[in-house]
PDB file of C-alpha atoms in Angstrom:
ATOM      1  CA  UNK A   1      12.572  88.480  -4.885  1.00  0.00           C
ATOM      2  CA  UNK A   2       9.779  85.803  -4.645  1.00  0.00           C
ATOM      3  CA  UNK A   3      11.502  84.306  -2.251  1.00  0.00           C
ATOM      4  CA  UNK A   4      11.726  87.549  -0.050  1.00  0.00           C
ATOM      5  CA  UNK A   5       8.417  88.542  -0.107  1.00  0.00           C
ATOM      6  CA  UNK A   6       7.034  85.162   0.717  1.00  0.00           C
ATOM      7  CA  UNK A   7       9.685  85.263   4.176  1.00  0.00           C
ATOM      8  CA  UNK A   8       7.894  89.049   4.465  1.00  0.00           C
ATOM      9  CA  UNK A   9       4.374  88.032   3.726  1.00  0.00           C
ATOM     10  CA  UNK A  10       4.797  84.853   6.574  1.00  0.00           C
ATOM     11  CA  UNK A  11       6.430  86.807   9.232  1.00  0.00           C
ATOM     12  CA  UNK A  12       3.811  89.828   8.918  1.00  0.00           C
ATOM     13  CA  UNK A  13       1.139  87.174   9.202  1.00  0.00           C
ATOM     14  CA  UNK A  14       2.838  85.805  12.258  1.00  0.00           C
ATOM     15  CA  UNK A  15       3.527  88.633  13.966  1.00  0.00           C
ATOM     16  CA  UNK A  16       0.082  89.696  12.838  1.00  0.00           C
ATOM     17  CA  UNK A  17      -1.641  86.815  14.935  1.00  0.00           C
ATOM     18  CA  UNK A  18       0.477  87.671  17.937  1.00  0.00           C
ATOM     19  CA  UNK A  19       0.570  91.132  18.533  1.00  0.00           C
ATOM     20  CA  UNK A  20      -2.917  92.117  17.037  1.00  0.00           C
ATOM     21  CA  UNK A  21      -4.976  90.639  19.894  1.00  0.00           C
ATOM     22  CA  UNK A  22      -2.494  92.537  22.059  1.00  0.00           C
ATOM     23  CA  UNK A  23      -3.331  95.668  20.248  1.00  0.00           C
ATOM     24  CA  UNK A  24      -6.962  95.482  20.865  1.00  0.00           C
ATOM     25  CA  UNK A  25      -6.941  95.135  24.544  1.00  0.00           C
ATOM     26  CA  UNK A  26      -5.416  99.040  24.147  1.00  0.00           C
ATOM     27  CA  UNK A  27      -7.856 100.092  21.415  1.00  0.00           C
ATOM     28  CA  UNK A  28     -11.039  98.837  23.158  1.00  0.00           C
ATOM     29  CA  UNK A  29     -10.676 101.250  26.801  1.00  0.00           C
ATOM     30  CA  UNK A  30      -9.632 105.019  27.427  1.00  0.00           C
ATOM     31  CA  UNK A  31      -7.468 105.797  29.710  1.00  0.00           C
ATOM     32  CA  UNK A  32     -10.261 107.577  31.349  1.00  0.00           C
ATOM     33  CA  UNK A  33     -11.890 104.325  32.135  1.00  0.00           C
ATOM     34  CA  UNK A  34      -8.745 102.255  32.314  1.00  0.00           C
ATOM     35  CA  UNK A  35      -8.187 104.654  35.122  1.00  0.00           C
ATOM     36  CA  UNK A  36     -11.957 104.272  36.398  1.00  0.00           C
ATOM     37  CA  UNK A  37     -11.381 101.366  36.980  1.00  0.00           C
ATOM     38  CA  UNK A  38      -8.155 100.302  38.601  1.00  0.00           C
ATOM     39  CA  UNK A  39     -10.539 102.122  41.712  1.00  0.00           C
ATOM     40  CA  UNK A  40     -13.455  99.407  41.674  1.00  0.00           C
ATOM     41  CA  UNK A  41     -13.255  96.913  44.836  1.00  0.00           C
ATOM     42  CA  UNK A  42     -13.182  93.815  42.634  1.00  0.00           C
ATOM     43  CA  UNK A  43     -10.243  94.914  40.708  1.00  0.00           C
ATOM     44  CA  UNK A  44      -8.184  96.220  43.660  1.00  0.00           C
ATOM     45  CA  UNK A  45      -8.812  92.973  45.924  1.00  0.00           C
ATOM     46  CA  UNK A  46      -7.907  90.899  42.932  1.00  0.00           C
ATOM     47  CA  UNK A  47      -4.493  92.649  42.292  1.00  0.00           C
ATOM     48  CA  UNK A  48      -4.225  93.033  46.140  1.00  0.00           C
ATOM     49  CA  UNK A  49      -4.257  89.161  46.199  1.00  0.00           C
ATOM     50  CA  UNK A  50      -2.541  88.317  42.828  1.00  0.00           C
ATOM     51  CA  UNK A  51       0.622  90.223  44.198  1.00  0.00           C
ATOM     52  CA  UNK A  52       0.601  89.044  47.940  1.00  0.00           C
ATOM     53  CA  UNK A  53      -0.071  85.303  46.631  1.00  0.00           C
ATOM     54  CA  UNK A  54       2.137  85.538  44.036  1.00  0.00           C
ATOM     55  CA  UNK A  55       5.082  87.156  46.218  1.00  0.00           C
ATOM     56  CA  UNK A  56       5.155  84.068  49.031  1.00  0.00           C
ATOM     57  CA  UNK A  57       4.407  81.518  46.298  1.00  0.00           C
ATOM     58  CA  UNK A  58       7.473  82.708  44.986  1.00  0.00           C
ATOM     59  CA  UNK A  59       9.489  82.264  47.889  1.00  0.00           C
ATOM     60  CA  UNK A  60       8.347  79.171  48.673  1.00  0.00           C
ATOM     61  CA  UNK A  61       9.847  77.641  45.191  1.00  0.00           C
ATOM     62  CA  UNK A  62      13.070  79.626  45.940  1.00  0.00           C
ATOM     63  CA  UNK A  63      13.311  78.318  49.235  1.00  0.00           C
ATOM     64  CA  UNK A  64      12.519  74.773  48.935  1.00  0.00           C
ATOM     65  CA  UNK A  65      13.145  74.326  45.104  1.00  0.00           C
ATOM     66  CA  UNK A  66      17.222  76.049  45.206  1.00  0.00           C
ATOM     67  CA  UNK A  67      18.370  72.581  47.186  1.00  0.00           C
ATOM     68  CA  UNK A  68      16.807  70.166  44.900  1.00  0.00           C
ATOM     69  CA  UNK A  69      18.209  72.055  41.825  1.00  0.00           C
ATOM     70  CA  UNK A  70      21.410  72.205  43.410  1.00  0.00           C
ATOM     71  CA  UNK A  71      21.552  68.575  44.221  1.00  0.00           C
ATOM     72  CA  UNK A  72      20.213  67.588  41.117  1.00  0.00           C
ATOM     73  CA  UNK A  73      23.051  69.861  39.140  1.00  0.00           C
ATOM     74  CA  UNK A  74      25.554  68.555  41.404  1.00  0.00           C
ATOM     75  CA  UNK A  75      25.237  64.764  42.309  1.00  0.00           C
ATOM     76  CA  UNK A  76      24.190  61.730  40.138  1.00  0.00           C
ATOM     77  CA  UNK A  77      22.462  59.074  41.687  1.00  0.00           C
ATOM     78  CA  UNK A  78      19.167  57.093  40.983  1.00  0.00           C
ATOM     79  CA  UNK A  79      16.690  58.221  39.655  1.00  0.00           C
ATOM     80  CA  UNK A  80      17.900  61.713  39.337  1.00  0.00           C
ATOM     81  CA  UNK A  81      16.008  61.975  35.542  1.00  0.00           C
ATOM     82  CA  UNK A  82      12.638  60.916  36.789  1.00  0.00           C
ATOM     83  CA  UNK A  83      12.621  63.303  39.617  1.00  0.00           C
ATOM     84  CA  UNK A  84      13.872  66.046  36.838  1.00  0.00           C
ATOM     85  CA  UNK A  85      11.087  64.842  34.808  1.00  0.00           C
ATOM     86  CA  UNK A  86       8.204  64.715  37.864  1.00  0.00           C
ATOM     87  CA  UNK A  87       9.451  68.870  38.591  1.00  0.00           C
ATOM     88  CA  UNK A  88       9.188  69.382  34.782  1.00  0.00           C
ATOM     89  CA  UNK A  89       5.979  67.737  34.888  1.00  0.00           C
ATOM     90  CA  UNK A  90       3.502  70.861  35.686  1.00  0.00           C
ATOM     91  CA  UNK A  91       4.349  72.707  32.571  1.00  0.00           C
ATOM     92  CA  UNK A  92       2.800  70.505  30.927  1.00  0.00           C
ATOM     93  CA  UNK A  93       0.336  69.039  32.765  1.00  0.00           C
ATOM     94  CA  UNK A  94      -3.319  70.487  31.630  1.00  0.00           C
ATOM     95  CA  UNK A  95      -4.907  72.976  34.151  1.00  0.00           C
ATOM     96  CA  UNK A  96      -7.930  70.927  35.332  1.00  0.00           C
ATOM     97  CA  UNK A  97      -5.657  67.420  35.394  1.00  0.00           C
ATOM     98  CA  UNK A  98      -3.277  69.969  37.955  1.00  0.00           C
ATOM     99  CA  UNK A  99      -6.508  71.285  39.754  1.00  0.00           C
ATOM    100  CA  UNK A 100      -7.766  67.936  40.133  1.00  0.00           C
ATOM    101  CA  UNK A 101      -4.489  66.419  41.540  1.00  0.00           C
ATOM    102  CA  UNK A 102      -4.499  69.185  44.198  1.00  0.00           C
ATOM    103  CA  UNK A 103      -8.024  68.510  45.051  1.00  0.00           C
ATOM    104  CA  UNK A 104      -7.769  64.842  45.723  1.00  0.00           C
ATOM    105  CA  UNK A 105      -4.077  65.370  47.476  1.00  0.00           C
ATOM    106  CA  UNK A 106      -5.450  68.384  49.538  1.00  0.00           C
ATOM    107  CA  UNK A 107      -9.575  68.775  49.660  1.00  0.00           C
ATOM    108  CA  UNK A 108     -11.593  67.809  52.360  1.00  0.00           C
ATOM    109  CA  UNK A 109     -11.576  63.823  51.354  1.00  0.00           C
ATOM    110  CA  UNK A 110      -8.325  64.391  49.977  1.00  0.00           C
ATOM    111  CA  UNK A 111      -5.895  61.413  50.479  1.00  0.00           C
ATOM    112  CA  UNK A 112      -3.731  63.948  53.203  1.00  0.00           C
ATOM    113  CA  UNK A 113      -6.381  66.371  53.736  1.00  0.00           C
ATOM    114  CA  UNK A 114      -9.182  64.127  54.804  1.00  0.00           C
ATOM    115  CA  UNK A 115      -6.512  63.482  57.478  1.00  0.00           C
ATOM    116  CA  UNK A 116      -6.052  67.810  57.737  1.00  0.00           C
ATOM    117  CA  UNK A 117      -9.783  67.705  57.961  1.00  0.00           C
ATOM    118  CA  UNK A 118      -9.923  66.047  61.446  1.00  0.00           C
ATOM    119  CA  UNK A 119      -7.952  68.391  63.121  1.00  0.00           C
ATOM    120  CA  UNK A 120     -10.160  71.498  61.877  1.00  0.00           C
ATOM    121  CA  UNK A 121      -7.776  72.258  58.977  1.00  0.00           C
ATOM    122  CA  UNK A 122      -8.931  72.853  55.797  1.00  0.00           C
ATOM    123  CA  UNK A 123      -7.202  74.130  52.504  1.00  0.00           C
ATOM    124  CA  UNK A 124      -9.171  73.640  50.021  1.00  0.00           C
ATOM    125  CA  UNK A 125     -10.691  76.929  48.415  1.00  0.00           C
ATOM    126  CA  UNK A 126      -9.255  78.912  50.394  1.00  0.00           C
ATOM    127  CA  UNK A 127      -6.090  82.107  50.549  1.00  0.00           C
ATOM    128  CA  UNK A 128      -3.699  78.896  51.149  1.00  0.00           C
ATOM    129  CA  UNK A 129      -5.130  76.724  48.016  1.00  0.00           C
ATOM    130  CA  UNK A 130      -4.314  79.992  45.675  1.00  0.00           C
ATOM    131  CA  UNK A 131      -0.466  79.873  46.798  1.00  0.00           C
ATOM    132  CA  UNK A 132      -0.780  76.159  46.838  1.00  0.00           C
ATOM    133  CA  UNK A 133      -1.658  75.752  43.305  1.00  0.00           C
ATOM    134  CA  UNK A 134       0.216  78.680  42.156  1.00  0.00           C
ATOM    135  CA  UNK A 135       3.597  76.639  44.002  1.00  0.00           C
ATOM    136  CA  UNK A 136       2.437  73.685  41.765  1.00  0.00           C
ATOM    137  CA  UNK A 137       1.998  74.820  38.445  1.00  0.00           C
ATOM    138  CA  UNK A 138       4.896  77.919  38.790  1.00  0.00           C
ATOM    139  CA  UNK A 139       7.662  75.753  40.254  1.00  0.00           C
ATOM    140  CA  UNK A 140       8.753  74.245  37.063  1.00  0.00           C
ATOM    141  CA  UNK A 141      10.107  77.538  35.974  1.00  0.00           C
ATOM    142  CA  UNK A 142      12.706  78.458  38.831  1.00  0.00           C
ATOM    143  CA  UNK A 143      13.917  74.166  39.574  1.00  0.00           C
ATOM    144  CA  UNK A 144      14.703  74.608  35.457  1.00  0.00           C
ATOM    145  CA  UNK A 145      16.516  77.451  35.250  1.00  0.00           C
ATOM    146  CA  UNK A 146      18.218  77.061  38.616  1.00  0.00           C
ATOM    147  CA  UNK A 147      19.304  73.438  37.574  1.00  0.00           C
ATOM    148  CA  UNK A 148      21.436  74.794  34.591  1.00  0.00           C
ATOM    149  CA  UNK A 149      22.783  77.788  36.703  1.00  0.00           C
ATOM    150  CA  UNK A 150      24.158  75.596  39.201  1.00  0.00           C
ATOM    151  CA  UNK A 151      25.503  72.917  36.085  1.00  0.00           C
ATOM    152  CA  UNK A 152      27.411  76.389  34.502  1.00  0.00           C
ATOM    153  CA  UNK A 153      29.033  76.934  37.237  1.00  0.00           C
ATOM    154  CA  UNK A 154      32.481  75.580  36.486  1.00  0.00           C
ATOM    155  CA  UNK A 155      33.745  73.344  39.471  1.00  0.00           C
ATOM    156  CA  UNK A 156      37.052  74.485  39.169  1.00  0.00           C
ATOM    157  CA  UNK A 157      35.966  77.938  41.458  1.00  0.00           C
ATOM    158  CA  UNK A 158      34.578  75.624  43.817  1.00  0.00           C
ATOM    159  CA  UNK A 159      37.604  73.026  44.391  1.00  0.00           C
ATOM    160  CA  UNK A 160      39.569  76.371  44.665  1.00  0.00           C
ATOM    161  CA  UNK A 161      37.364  77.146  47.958  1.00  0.00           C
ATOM    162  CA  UNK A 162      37.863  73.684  49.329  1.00  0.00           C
ATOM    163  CA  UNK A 163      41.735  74.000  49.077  1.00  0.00           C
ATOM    164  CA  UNK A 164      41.756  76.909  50.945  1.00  0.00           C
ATOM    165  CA  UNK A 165      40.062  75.537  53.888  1.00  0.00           C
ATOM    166  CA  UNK A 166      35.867  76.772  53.031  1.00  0.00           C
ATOM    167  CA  UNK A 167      33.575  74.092  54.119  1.00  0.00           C
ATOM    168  CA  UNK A 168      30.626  72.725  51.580  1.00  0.00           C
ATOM    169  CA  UNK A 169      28.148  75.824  53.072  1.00  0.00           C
ATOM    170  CA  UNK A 170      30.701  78.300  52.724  1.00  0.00           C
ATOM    171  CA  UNK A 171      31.365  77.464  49.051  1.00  0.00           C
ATOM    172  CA  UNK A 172      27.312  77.057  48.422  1.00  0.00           C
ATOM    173  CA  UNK A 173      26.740  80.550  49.571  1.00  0.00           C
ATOM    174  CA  UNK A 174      29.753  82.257  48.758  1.00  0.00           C
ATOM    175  CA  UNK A 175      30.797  80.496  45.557  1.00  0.00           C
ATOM    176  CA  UNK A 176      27.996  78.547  43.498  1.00  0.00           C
ATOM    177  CA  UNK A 177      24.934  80.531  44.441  1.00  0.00           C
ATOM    178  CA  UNK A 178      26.907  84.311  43.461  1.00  0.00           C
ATOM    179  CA  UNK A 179      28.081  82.697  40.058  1.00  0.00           C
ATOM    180  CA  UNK A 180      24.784  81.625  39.611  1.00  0.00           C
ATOM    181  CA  UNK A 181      22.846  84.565  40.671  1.00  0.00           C
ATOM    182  CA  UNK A 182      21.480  85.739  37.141  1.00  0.00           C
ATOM    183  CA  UNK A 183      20.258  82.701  36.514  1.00  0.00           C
ATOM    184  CA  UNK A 184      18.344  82.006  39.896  1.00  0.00           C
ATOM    185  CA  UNK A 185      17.156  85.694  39.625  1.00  0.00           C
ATOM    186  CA  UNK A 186      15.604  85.213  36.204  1.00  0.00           C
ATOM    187  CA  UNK A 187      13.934  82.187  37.410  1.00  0.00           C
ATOM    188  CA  UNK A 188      12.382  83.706  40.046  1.00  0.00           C
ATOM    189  CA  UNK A 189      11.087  86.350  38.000  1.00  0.00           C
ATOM    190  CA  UNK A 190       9.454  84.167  35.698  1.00  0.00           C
ATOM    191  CA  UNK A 191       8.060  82.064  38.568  1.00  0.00           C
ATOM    192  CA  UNK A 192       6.467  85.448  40.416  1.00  0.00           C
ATOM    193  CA  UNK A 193       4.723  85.862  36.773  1.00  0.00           C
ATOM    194  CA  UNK A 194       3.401  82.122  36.284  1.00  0.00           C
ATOM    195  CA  UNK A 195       2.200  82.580  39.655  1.00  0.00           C
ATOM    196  CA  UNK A 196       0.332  85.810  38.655  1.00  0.00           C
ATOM    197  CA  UNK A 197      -0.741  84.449  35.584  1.00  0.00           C
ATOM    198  CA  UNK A 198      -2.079  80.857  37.166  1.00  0.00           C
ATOM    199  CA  UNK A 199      -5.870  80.381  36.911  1.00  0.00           C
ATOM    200  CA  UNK A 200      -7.145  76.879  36.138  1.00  0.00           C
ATOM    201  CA  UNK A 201      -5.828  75.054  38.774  1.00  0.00           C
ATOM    202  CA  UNK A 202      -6.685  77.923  40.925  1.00  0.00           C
ATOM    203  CA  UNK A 203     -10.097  77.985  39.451  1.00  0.00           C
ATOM    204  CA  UNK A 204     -10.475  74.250  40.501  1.00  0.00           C
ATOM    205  CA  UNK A 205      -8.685  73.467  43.764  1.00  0.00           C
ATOM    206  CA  UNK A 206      -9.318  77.550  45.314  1.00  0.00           C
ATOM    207  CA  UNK A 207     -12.196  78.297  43.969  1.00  0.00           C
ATOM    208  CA  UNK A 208     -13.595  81.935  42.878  1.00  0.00           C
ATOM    209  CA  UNK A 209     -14.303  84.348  46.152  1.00  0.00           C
ATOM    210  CA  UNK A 210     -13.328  88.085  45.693  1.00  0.00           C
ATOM    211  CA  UNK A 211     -10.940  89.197  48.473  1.00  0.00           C
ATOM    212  CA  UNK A 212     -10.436  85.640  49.346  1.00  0.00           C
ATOM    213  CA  UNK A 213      -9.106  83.358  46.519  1.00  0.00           C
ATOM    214  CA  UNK A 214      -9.971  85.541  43.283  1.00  0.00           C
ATOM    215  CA  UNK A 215      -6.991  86.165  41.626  1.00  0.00           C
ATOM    216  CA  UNK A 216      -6.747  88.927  38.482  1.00  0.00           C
ATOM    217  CA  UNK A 217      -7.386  85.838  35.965  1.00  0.00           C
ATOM    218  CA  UNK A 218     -10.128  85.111  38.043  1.00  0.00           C
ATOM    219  CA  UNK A 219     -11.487  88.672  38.435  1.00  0.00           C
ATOM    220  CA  UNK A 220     -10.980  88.802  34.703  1.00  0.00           C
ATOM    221  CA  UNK A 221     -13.101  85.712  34.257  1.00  0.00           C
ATOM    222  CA  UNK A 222     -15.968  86.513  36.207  1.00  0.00           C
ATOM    223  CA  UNK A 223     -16.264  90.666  35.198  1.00  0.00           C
ATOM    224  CA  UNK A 224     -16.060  90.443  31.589  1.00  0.00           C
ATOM    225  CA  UNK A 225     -19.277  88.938  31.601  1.00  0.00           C
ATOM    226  CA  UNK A 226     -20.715  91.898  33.890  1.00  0.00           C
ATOM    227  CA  UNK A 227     -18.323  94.925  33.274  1.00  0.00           C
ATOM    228  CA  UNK A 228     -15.912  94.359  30.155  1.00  0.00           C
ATOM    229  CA  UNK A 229     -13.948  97.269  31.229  1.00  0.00           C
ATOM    230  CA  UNK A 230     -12.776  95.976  34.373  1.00  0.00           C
ATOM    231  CA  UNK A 231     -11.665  92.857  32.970  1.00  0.00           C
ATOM    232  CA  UNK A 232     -10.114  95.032  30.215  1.00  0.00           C
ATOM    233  CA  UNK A 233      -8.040  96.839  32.364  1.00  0.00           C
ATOM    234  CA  UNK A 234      -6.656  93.744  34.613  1.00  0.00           C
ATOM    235  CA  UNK A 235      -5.806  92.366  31.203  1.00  0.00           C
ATOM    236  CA  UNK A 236      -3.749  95.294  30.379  1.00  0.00           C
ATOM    237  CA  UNK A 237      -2.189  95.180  33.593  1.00  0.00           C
ATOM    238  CA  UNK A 238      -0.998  91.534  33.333  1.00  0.00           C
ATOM    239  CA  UNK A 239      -0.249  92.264  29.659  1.00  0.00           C
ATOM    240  CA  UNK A 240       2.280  94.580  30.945  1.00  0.00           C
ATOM    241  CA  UNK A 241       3.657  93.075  34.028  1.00  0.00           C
ATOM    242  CA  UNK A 242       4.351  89.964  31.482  1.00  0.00           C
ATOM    243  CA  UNK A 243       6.366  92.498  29.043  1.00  0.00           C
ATOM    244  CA  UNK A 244       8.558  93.783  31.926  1.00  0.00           C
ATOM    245  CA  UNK A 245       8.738  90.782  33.747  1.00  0.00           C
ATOM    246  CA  UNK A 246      10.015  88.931  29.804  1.00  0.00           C
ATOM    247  CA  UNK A 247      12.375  92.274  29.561  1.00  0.00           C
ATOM    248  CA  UNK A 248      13.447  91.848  32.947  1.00  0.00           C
ATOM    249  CA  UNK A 249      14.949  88.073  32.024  1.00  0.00           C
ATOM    250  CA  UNK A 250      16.590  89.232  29.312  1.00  0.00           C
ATOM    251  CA  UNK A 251      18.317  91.889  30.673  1.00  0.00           C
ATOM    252  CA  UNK A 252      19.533  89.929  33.803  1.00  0.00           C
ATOM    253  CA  UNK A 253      20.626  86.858  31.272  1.00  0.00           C
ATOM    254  CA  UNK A 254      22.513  89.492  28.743  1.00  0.00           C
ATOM    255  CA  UNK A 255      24.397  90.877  31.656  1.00  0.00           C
ATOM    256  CA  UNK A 256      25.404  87.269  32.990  1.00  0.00           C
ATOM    257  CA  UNK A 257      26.632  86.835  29.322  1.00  0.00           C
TER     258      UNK A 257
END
């Protein structure tokens, strides 16, 4: 009995610290003003942007990080583990170490974009820095789970292919990449909402301009300490997209199961 309530007593207390803080972002606006303000021009640029940023930073991971997940699921050769461990690397990289690395790889004196800078081009805060450092600190989550779709696919389907005549492409696309569909979809989901939910390195290496690099954890940053209300409701709004988006992944990986 002791024993019980303690396990009862802990978990409340956890759950308490987790969902409580949650709570309060509902408890603190009415939908009156929660609806006020989803009309005011800092909160509609910033989801404007968050979405369209987030959308083609999350294309650019599919479409550059599928192959080296692939390759890295399917052939060994060296250095394979520190190349997995330089794509793993973001997650845990803090935010202003990740903004910093951008800025010195990218900015004006930047090691390649001093080089940008003599041609007229210049990423640094600007649109292209927000998907930039949204690529950088998102990626980790699609080469991951992409990796270990590719490694459960079992080989026998593919040898199969090859007996029957199908070249290497014809067994990526029609083989490997349907089998491990749920997997790269989840992925991608929970790469579109890092992207959303990026904001130091974007803070750093973009910059904070409405309509032009201000994200909705930027927007949320820089109205809370002029309209609380605003910020409130882009909380809510990521709060949310985060739910689904977490709902999402496990619905896609139950059905694979």
């Amino acid at each position: 009995m002791g024993f019980n309530l303690a396990l009862f007593i802990l978990i409340s207390l956890f759950l308490l610290i987790l969902i409580f803080p949650i709570a309060s972002l509902f408890l603190k606006i009415t939908p009156e003003e929660f609806v006020r303000s989803l009309s005011e021009p800092v909160v509609v640029d910033a989801m404007v942007l968050s979405l369209i940023t987030a959308t083609i930073s999350t294309i650019i991971v599919i479409a550059l990080g599928t192959p080296l997940s692939y390759v890295n699921a399917r052939v060994k050769y060296r250095g394979r583990a520190i190349i997995d461990t330089l794509t793993d690397l973001p997650i845990v990289l803090p935010p202003a170490v990740a903004g910093l690395a951008l800025l010195m790889a990218f900015g004006r004196r930047g090691v390649l974009g001093s080089y940008l800078d003599l041609f007229g081009i210049q990423l640094a805060f600007t649109t292209v820095a927000v998907v930039l450092a949204q690529v950088f600190v998102a990626s980790p989550f699609y080469i991951r789970q992409a990796r270990a779709s590719f490694e459960a696919v079992d080989p026998i389907y593919e040898n199969a292919a090859k007996t029957l005549g199908a070249s290497k492409v014809q067994v990526l696309m029609r083989i490997t990449i349907p089998i491990a569909s749920s997997g790269l979809v989840s992925g991608a989901i929970l790469t579109f909402a890092r992207a959303l939910g990026e904001f130091g390195a974007t803070l750093m290496f973009a910059g904070n301009y409405q309509g032009k690099t201000q994200t909705m954890p930027l927007a949320i940053y820089t109205t809370m300490q002029s309209n609380m209300y605003d910020a409130i409701s882009l909380a809510i709004i990521l709060v949310v997209i985060s739910f689904a988006v977490i709902m999402t992944v496990k619905y896609v990986t139950k059905r694979e199961i």
